[in-house]
């Protein structure tokens, strides 16, 4: 009986962690991305096409939002193109480049 209880507790804990509401909502992440476009005066031609919530991974990658732009453009790094933003759950972000 104890085993069954601990198994149920472990499954419940895992499920609640897997479906927990992220600290930065989709709307907040979209606002951060849109504001970045406005600051860089790109909002007239570039828009958000996709948003994906990436959960924390075993390898240590923290939970974050990946937001993709409607077009790519030259990044500050030679030979690289910017294609979106990675918004962390503390509200900080970094540009996604390839």
CSV table of C-alpha atoms in Angstrom, one decimal:
chain,number,residue,atom,x,y,z
A,1,UNK,CA,0.0,0.0,0.0
A,2,UNK,CA,2.9,2.4,0.8
A,3,UNK,CA,4.4,1.7,-2.6
A,4,UNK,CA,1.2,2.6,-4.3
A,5,UNK,CA,0.9,5.8,-2.3
A,6,UNK,CA,4.5,6.9,-3.2
A,7,UNK,CA,3.9,6.0,-6.8
A,8,UNK,CA,0.7,8.1,-6.9
A,9,UNK,CA,2.5,11.0,-5.1
A,10,UNK,CA,5.4,10.8,-7.6
A,11,UNK,CA,3.1,10.8,-10.6
A,12,UNK,CA,1.1,13.7,-9.2
A,13,UNK,CA,4.2,15.7,-8.5
A,14,UNK,CA,5.5,15.1,-12.0
A,15,UNK,CA,2.2,16.0,-13.6
A,16,UNK,CA,1.9,19.2,-11.7
A,17,UNK,CA,5.4,20.2,-12.7
A,18,UNK,CA,4.8,19.3,-16.3
A,19,UNK,CA,1.7,21.4,-16.6
A,20,UNK,CA,2.5,24.3,-14.3
A,21,UNK,CA,1.8,27.8,-15.6
A,22,UNK,CA,5.1,29.4,-16.7
A,23,UNK,CA,6.2,32.6,-14.8
A,24,UNK,CA,6.2,34.6,-18.1
A,25,UNK,CA,3.0,34.1,-19.9
A,26,UNK,CA,2.7,33.8,-23.7
A,27,UNK,CA,1.2,37.3,-23.8
A,28,UNK,CA,4.1,38.7,-21.8
A,29,UNK,CA,6.6,37.0,-24.0
A,30,UNK,CA,4.9,38.3,-27.1
A,31,UNK,CA,4.9,41.8,-25.6
A,32,UNK,CA,8.6,41.6,-24.9
A,33,UNK,CA,9.3,40.4,-28.5
A,34,UNK,CA,7.0,43.1,-30.0
A,35,UNK,CA,8.7,45.8,-27.9
A,36,UNK,CA,12.1,44.6,-29.2
A,37,UNK,CA,10.8,45.1,-32.8
A,38,UNK,CA,9.5,48.6,-32.0
A,39,UNK,CA,12.8,49.7,-30.3
A,40,UNK,CA,14.7,48.5,-33.4
A,41,UNK,CA,12.1,50.1,-35.7
A,42,UNK,CA,11.3,46.8,-37.4
A,43,UNK,CA,7.7,46.5,-36.4
A,44,UNK,CA,6.5,47.9,-39.7
A,45,UNK,CA,7.8,45.0,-41.7
A,46,UNK,CA,8.5,42.1,-39.3
A,47,UNK,CA,6.0,40.3,-37.1
A,48,UNK,CA,5.8,37.2,-34.9
A,49,UNK,CA,4.9,34.1,-36.8
A,50,UNK,CA,5.3,31.4,-34.1
A,51,UNK,CA,5.8,31.0,-30.3
A,52,UNK,CA,6.9,27.8,-28.6
A,53,UNK,CA,7.2,27.1,-24.9
A,54,UNK,CA,10.3,25.0,-24.3
A,55,UNK,CA,10.2,23.1,-21.0
A,56,UNK,CA,13.3,22.6,-18.8
A,57,UNK,CA,15.4,19.8,-20.1
A,58,UNK,CA,17.5,17.1,-18.4
A,59,UNK,CA,20.6,18.7,-19.9
A,60,UNK,CA,20.0,21.9,-17.9
A,61,UNK,CA,18.3,24.1,-20.5
A,62,UNK,CA,15.9,26.2,-18.5
A,63,UNK,CA,12.3,26.8,-19.4
A,64,UNK,CA,11.9,29.6,-22.0
A,65,UNK,CA,9.8,30.9,-24.9
A,66,UNK,CA,11.1,30.7,-28.5
A,67,UNK,CA,9.6,33.4,-30.7
A,68,UNK,CA,10.2,33.4,-34.4
A,69,UNK,CA,10.1,36.3,-36.9
A,70,UNK,CA,8.4,36.5,-40.2
A,71,UNK,CA,11.7,37.1,-42.0
A,72,UNK,CA,15.4,36.8,-41.3
A,73,UNK,CA,18.0,39.5,-41.6
A,74,UNK,CA,21.7,39.9,-41.1
A,75,UNK,CA,22.8,39.7,-37.4
A,76,UNK,CA,25.7,41.6,-35.9
A,77,UNK,CA,27.8,38.4,-36.1
A,78,UNK,CA,29.3,38.0,-39.6
A,79,UNK,CA,27.6,35.4,-41.7
A,80,UNK,CA,24.7,34.9,-39.3
A,81,UNK,CA,21.0,35.7,-39.6
A,82,UNK,CA,18.6,36.7,-36.9
A,83,UNK,CA,15.4,34.7,-36.9
A,84,UNK,CA,13.8,35.3,-33.5
A,85,UNK,CA,14.1,35.7,-29.7
A,86,UNK,CA,14.5,33.4,-26.8
A,87,UNK,CA,12.6,34.9,-23.8
A,88,UNK,CA,13.6,33.5,-20.4
A,89,UNK,CA,11.2,33.2,-17.5
A,90,UNK,CA,12.7,36.2,-15.7
A,91,UNK,CA,11.8,38.4,-18.7
A,92,UNK,CA,15.3,38.7,-20.1
A,93,UNK,CA,15.9,37.7,-23.7
A,94,UNK,CA,18.5,37.0,-26.3
A,95,UNK,CA,18.3,37.1,-30.1
A,96,UNK,CA,18.2,33.8,-32.0
A,97,UNK,CA,20.8,33.6,-34.8
A,98,UNK,CA,22.0,31.0,-37.3
